[in-house]
């Protein structure tokens, strides 16, 4: 089946299952220079199927041409004439991408009422993840080991509290927080700055694929769109729009995370920040946020209270792992329950040989009882949701 006939008409349905309306709107999102505001204006005043057919014909009526504003109309015509909608639909269907156009039932309500909603979004995964309470956890790409550990802890703790975690899947804090969510198979929402057919950065491909399967992965750009630098500040407004609270773990004085903070404040979304050392450049931005009035995050309870949730998490209480009390693994769990520890720490604290500790750690990590991050061993349930039972 051709994408469009010689007279520019588009089939009502395509083999992929995409409707002509959604597919034409999505194809218009790929027109160079059109931008989200212009496309939103265009879709509000014209049928995308008719717009696409007109571009394909090369004969655009003056009233329609006026809707394109400053967009290079000749460029738009060339794009349409060299783009097969049927081929687009097949490619997008193969990678499991869904399309939602503003005004449709499938379009997220949190975005529909936003100040600057993307007119078309491309998604993978489960939209019902958005039904949960939602908190964004963001921060610098050049994070410290402490910042990465804190982000991962927060991801796990929020997931255990049944809060969906929003982030940008970038390297650094974003990737770490979603790894924490993944540790306990919680709810994750990823908002990315490129097409959904290519994971970026590659180091986070495993988390990207997991979010796209079990969570909710969102982009306002069609598959095939490269991760150009200017797209990431634009996507930050979507992170803010999907969140009830934005938590910044680490940020430099002019970090990209502060763009998300600005977008959150425009939307009356509460901003919180994790305090950092005044000697660390990675904490300069977060510490300034605290000076400016952001609420501090010193543990998961601070976020849950801000959400108005019961911060006495139901899974608090004695650590329940089925281990022989006399085993090496039980000793390792005993000490990791008190605080994160290195392998050397565990050898010193337990009195066990290093080989025995290493084997115990490997078995506990395999069974998802502990996690090891940058050389630190800790329980898979973060320390601030698991108080030490009396007597330990």
Coordinates of C-alpha atoms in Angstrom, one line a residue:
X1 CA 0.0 0.0 0.0
X2 CA 1.4 3.4 -0.8
X3 CA 1.6 6.1 1.8
X4 CA -0.6 8.4 -0.2
X5 CA -2.0 8.3 -3.7
X6 CA -1.0 10.6 -6.5
X7 CA -3.7 13.2 -5.5
X8 CA -2.4 13.3 -2.0
X9 CA -5.2 11.2 -0.3
X10 CA -4.2 9.1 2.7
X11 CA -5.9 5.7 3.5
X12 CA -8.2 5.9 6.5
X13 CA -6.4 3.0 8.1
X14 CA -3.0 1.5 7.6
X15 CA -1.7 -2.0 8.1
X16 CA 0.1 -1.0 11.2
X17 CA -3.2 -0.1 13.0
X18 CA -2.3 3.7 13.3
X19 CA -5.2 5.9 12.3
X20 CA -4.6 8.3 9.4
X21 CA -5.3 11.3 11.8
X22 CA -2.6 10.2 14.3
X23 CA -0.1 9.2 11.6
X24 CA -0.5 12.5 9.7
X25 CA -0.1 14.5 12.9
X26 CA 3.0 12.5 13.9
X27 CA 4.5 13.0 10.4
X28 CA 3.9 16.8 10.7
X29 CA 5.9 16.6 13.9
X30 CA 8.9 15.6 11.8
X31 CA 8.8 18.7 9.6
X32 CA 11.9 20.7 10.2
X33 CA 11.5 23.9 12.0
X34 CA 7.8 23.5 12.8
X35 CA 8.2 23.4 16.6
X36 CA 5.6 22.3 19.2
X37 CA 3.8 25.7 19.5
X38 CA 3.3 26.1 15.7
X39 CA 2.3 22.4 15.3
X40 CA -0.2 22.8 18.2
X41 CA -1.7 25.9 16.5
X42 CA -1.8 24.1 13.2
X43 CA -3.6 21.0 14.6
X44 CA -6.1 23.3 16.4
X45 CA -7.1 24.9 13.2
X46 CA -6.8 22.2 10.5
X47 CA -7.2 18.5 10.0
X48 CA -3.7 16.9 9.9
X49 CA -4.8 14.5 7.1
X50 CA -5.9 17.4 4.9
X51 CA -2.7 19.3 5.8
X52 CA -0.5 16.4 4.9
X53 CA -2.4 15.7 1.6
X54 CA -2.0 19.4 0.7
X55 CA 1.7 19.3 1.3
X56 CA 2.0 16.1 -0.7
X57 CA 0.2 17.7 -3.7
X58 CA 2.6 20.6 -3.6
X59 CA -0.4 23.0 -3.9
X60 CA -1.0 24.6 -0.5
X61 CA -3.9 27.1 -0.3
X62 CA -3.0 30.5 1.1
X63 CA -5.3 30.1 4.1
X64 CA -3.4 26.9 5.0
X65 CA 0.0 28.3 4.2
X66 CA -0.8 31.1 6.7
X67 CA -1.1 28.5 9.5
X68 CA 2.6 27.5 9.0
X69 CA 3.7 31.0 10.0
X70 CA 7.5 31.3 9.6
X71 CA 8.0 27.6 8.8
X72 CA 9.7 27.2 5.4
X73 CA 6.8 25.9 3.4
X74 CA 8.9 24.6 0.5
X75 CA 10.9 22.6 3.0
X76 CA 7.7 21.2 4.4
X77 CA 6.4 20.2 0.9
X78 CA 9.7 18.5 0.1
X79 CA 9.6 16.6 3.4
X80 CA 6.0 15.4 2.8
X81 CA 6.7 14.4 -0.8
X82 CA 9.7 12.3 0.2
X83 CA 8.0 10.7 3.2
X84 CA 6.0 7.5 2.9
X85 CA 3.4 7.3 5.7
X86 CA 3.0 3.6 5.2
X87 CA 6.7 3.1 5.7
X88 CA 6.7 5.3 8.7
X89 CA 3.9 3.3 10.2
X90 CA 5.6 0.0 9.5
X91 CA 8.9 1.2 11.1
X92 CA 7.2 2.7 14.1
X93 CA 5.0 -0.3 14.6
X94 CA 8.1 -2.6 14.5
X95 CA 9.7 -0.8 17.4
X96 CA 6.5 -0.7 19.4
X97 CA 5.9 3.0 19.4
X98 CA 2.4 4.4 20.1
X99 CA 1.2 7.9 19.0
X100 CA -1.1 10.2 21.0
X101 CA -2.4 13.5 19.7
X102 CA -3.5 16.3 22.0
X103 CA -7.3 16.2 22.4
X104 CA -7.5 12.4 22.2
X105 CA -8.5 10.1 25.1
X106 CA -5.1 8.4 24.8
X107 CA -3.3 11.7 25.5
X108 CA -2.1 12.0 29.1
X109 CA -4.3 14.4 31.1
X110 CA -1.3 15.8 33.0
X111 CA 0.0 17.1 29.7
X112 CA -3.3 18.1 28.2
X113 CA -3.7 20.8 30.8
X114 CA -0.1 22.0 30.7
X115 CA 1.1 25.5 29.9
X116 CA 3.0 24.2 26.8
X117 CA 1.8 20.7 26.0
X118 CA 3.5 18.8 23.2
X119 CA 0.9 18.4 20.4
X120 CA 2.0 14.9 19.6
X121 CA 3.8 12.4 21.8
X122 CA 5.4 9.1 21.0
X123 CA 5.3 6.5 23.8
X124 CA 6.2 3.0 24.7
X125 CA 5.0 1.0 27.7
X126 CA 2.1 1.4 30.1
X127 CA 0.2 4.7 30.3
X128 CA -1.5 3.5 33.6
X129 CA 1.8 4.2 35.3
X130 CA 0.7 7.8 35.3
X131 CA -2.2 6.9 37.6
X132 CA 0.3 6.7 40.5
X133 CA 1.6 9.7 42.5
X134 CA 4.6 11.1 40.6
X135 CA 7.9 12.6 41.7
X136 CA 10.7 13.6 39.4
X137 CA 14.3 13.0 40.6
X138 CA 16.9 14.8 38.5
X139 CA 20.4 16.0 38.7
X140 CA 23.8 16.5 37.0
X141 CA 25.2 14.1 34.5
X142 CA 28.6 14.5 36.2
X143 CA 27.5 13.2 39.6
X144 CA 29.6 12.2 42.5
X145 CA 29.6 8.6 43.8
X146 CA 27.6 9.9 46.8
X147 CA 25.1 11.6 44.6
X148 CA 24.6 8.4 42.5
X149 CA 24.1 6.3 45.7
X150 CA 21.6 8.9 47.0
X151 CA 19.7 8.9 43.8
X152 CA 19.5 5.1 43.6
X153 CA 18.3 5.0 47.3
X154 CA 15.6 7.6 46.5
X155 CA 14.5 5.6 43.5
X156 CA 14.1 2.4 45.5
X157 CA 12.4 4.2 48.4
X158 CA 9.9 6.0 46.3
X159 CA 9.1 2.9 44.3
X160 CA 8.5 1.0 47.6
X161 CA 6.1 3.7 48.6
X162 CA 4.3 3.1 45.3
X163 CA 5.3 6.5 43.9
X164 CA 6.1 6.6 40.2
X165 CA 9.5 8.2 39.5
X166 CA 10.0 10.6 36.6
X167 CA 13.4 11.3 35.1
X168 CA 15.2 11.9 31.9
X169 CA 17.2 8.7 31.6
X170 CA 20.4 10.7 31.1
X171 CA 23.7 9.5 32.5
X172 CA 24.4 10.4 36.1
X173 CA 21.6 11.1 38.5
X174 CA 18.8 10.4 36.1
X175 CA 20.0 6.9 35.3
X176 CA 20.9 6.1 38.9
X177 CA 17.4 6.9 40.2
X178 CA 15.7 4.7 37.6
X179 CA 18.2 1.9 38.5
X180 CA 16.9 2.2 42.0
X181 CA 13.4 1.9 40.8
X182 CA 14.4 -1.1 38.7
X183 CA 16.0 -2.8 41.8
X184 CA 12.5 -3.2 43.3
X185 CA 10.6 -3.3 40.0
X186 CA 8.7 -0.1 40.8
X187 CA 7.0 2.4 38.5
X188 CA 9.2 4.5 36.2
X189 CA 8.5 7.3 33.7
X190 CA 11.2 8.3 31.3
X191 CA 11.0 11.5 29.3
X192 CA 13.7 11.6 26.6
X193 CA 15.2 14.1 24.1
X194 CA 15.3 11.9 21.0
X195 CA 13.4 9.3 19.1
X196 CA 12.3 6.2 20.9
X197 CA 14.0 3.8 18.4
X198 CA 17.5 4.5 19.7
X199 CA 18.4 4.4 23.4
X200 CA 20.6 7.4 24.5
X201 CA 23.0 7.3 26.2
X202 CA 24.0 3.8 25.3
X203 CA 25.2 3.1 28.8
X204 CA 21.6 3.2 30.0
X205 CA 20.2 1.0 27.2
X206 CA 19.1 -1.7 29.7
X207 CA 17.1 0.8 31.9
X208 CA 15.7 2.5 28.7
X209 CA 14.4 -0.9 27.5
X210 CA 13.0 -1.8 30.9
X211 CA 11.1 1.6 31.2
X212 CA 9.8 1.2 27.7
X213 CA 8.4 -2.3 28.6
X214 CA 7.3 -2.0 32.2
X215 CA 7.1 1.7 32.7
X216 CA 6.2 4.6 30.5
X217 CA 8.6 6.1 28.0
X218 CA 7.8 9.4 26.3
X219 CA 9.2 11.7 23.6
X220 CA 7.7 14.5 21.6
X221 CA 10.0 13.7 18.7
X222 CA 9.4 10.9 16.2
X223 CA 11.6 7.8 15.9
X224 CA 14.7 8.6 14.0
X225 CA 15.2 11.9 15.7
X226 CA 18.9 12.3 16.9
X227 CA 19.7 13.4 20.5
X228 CA 20.6 17.0 19.5
X229 CA 21.7 19.1 22.5
X230 CA 18.9 21.7 22.2
X231 CA 16.2 19.0 22.5
X232 CA 17.0 18.2 26.2
X233 CA 16.2 21.6 27.6
X234 CA 12.9 21.5 25.7
X235 CA 11.9 18.0 27.1
X236 CA 12.5 19.3 30.7
X237 CA 9.1 21.1 30.6
X238 CA 7.5 17.6 30.1
X239 CA 9.3 16.2 33.1
X240 CA 8.0 19.1 35.2
X241 CA 4.5 18.8 33.8
X242 CA 4.3 15.1 34.7
X243 CA 5.5 15.6 38.2
X244 CA 3.9 16.6 41.5
X245 CA 7.3 17.3 43.1
X246 CA 10.7 17.8 41.5
X247 CA 13.7 16.7 43.6
X248 CA 17.2 17.8 42.7
X249 CA 20.0 15.5 44.0
X250 CA 23.0 17.3 42.6
X251 CA 23.4 20.2 40.3
X252 CA 26.1 22.7 39.4
X253 CA 25.5 26.5 39.4
X254 CA 24.2 26.5 35.9
X255 CA 23.2 22.8 35.4
X256 CA 20.5 21.7 33.1
X257 CA 18.5 20.5 36.1
X258 CA 17.9 24.1 36.9
X259 CA 16.0 24.4 33.7
X260 CA 13.6 21.8 34.9
X261 CA 13.4 23.6 38.2
X262 CA 12.3 26.8 36.4
X263 CA 9.7 24.8 34.4
X264 CA 8.4 23.3 37.7
X265 CA 8.1 26.7 39.3
X266 CA 6.1 28.1 36.3
X267 CA 3.7 25.2 37.0
X268 CA 3.5 25.6 40.8
X269 CA 5.2 22.2 41.2
X270 CA 7.1 22.0 44.5
X271 CA 10.9 21.9 44.2
X272 CA 13.0 20.0 46.8
X273 CA 16.7 19.5 47.0
X274 CA 19.2 17.2 48.6
X275 CA 21.8 19.2 50.7
X276 CA 25.4 18.7 49.6
X277 CA 28.9 19.6 50.8
X278 CA 29.8 23.3 50.2
X279 CA 33.1 22.1 48.9
X280 CA 31.5 20.1 46.1
X281 CA 30.8 21.9 42.8
X282 CA 28.2 19.2 42.1
X283 CA 26.2 20.5 45.0
X284 CA 26.5 24.2 44.3
X285 CA 23.2 24.4 42.5
X286 CA 21.2 22.3 45.0
X287 CA 22.6 24.3 47.9
X288 CA 21.6 27.5 46.3
X289 CA 18.1 26.1 45.8
X290 CA 17.9 25.5 49.5
X291 CA 19.0 29.1 50.2
X292 CA 16.3 30.2 47.8
X293 CA 13.6 28.4 49.7
X294 CA 13.5 24.8 48.3
X295 CA 12.5 22.2 50.9
X296 CA 15.4 19.9 52.0
X297 CA 15.4 16.2 51.3
X298 CA 17.3 14.3 54.0
X299 CA 15.4 11.1 53.6
X300 CA 12.3 9.6 51.9
X301 CA 10.0 10.8 54.7
X302 CA 10.5 14.4 53.6
X303 CA 9.2 13.6 50.1
X304 CA 6.3 11.5 51.3
X305 CA 5.2 14.2 53.8
X306 CA 5.3 16.8 51.0
X307 CA 3.0 14.5 48.9
X308 CA 0.7 14.1 51.9
X309 CA 1.2 10.4 52.1
X310 CA 1.6 8.3 55.2
X311 CA 5.3 8.2 55.7
X312 CA 5.1 5.2 58.0
X313 CA 5.7 2.8 55.1
X314 CA 3.9 -0.5 55.5
X315 CA 7.0 -2.6 54.8
X316 CA 8.9 -1.1 57.8
X317 CA 9.8 -3.5 60.5
X318 CA 12.2 -6.4 61.0
X319 CA 14.2 -7.5 58.1
X320 CA 12.7 -10.7 56.8
X321 CA 15.2 -12.7 54.8
X322 CA 15.2 -16.5 54.9
X323 CA 18.9 -17.1 55.9
X324 CA 20.6 -19.5 58.3
X325 CA 21.5 -17.3 61.3
X326 CA 24.9 -18.9 61.5
X327 CA 25.7 -18.4 57.8
X328 CA 28.2 -15.9 56.4
X329 CA 25.4 -14.3 54.4
X330 CA 23.4 -13.6 57.6
X331 CA 26.4 -11.8 59.0
X332 CA 26.8 -9.7 55.9
X333 CA 23.1 -8.8 55.9
X334 CA 23.4 -7.9 59.7
X335 CA 26.1 -5.3 59.0
X336 CA 24.6 -4.0 55.7
X337 CA 21.4 -3.4 57.6
X338 CA 23.2 -0.9 59.8
X339 CA 24.8 1.1 57.0
X340 CA 26.3 0.7 53.6
X341 CA 29.7 -1.0 53.8
X342 CA 32.6 -1.8 51.6
X343 CA 34.1 -5.3 51.2
X344 CA 36.9 -4.3 53.6
X345 CA 34.4 -2.9 56.1
X346 CA 32.5 -6.2 56.1
X347 CA 35.7 -8.2 56.6
X348 CA 36.7 -6.0 59.6
X349 CA 33.2 -6.0 61.1
X350 CA 32.4 -9.6 60.7
X351 CA 35.8 -11.1 61.3
X352 CA 35.3 -13.4 58.3
X353 CA 38.1 -14.1 55.7
X354 CA 37.8 -11.8 52.6
X355 CA 37.1 -14.8 50.3
X356 CA 34.1 -15.8 52.5
X357 CA 32.8 -12.3 52.5
X358 CA 33.2 -11.9 48.8
X359 CA 31.3 -15.1 48.1
X360 CA 28.5 -14.2 50.5
X361 CA 28.1 -10.8 48.9
X362 CA 28.0 -12.4 45.4
X363 CA 25.3 -14.8 46.5
X364 CA 23.2 -12.1 48.3
X365 CA 23.5 -9.8 45.2
X366 CA 22.4 -12.6 42.9
X367 CA 19.3 -13.2 45.1
X368 CA 18.6 -9.4 45.1
X369 CA 19.0 -9.2 48.9
X370 CA 21.8 -6.6 48.7
X371 CA 23.0 -4.3 45.9
X372 CA 26.5 -3.2 45.3
X373 CA 27.0 0.4 44.0
X374 CA 30.5 1.8 43.4
X375 CA 31.9 -0.7 45.8
X376 CA 29.3 -0.1 48.6
X377 CA 27.1 -3.0 49.7
X378 CA 23.7 -2.3 51.1
X379 CA 20.3 -3.9 51.4
X380 CA 18.1 -3.8 48.3
X381 CA 15.5 -2.1 50.5
X382 CA 17.1 1.3 51.2
X383 CA 18.5 2.0 54.6
X384 CA 16.0 4.8 55.3
X385 CA 13.0 2.5 54.9
X386 CA 14.4 -0.3 57.0
X387 CA 15.1 0.6 60.7
X388 CA 17.2 -1.9 62.6
X389 CA 15.0 -4.2 64.7
X390 CA 15.5 -4.0 68.5
X391 CA 18.4 -6.0 69.7
X392 CA 20.5 -5.6 66.6

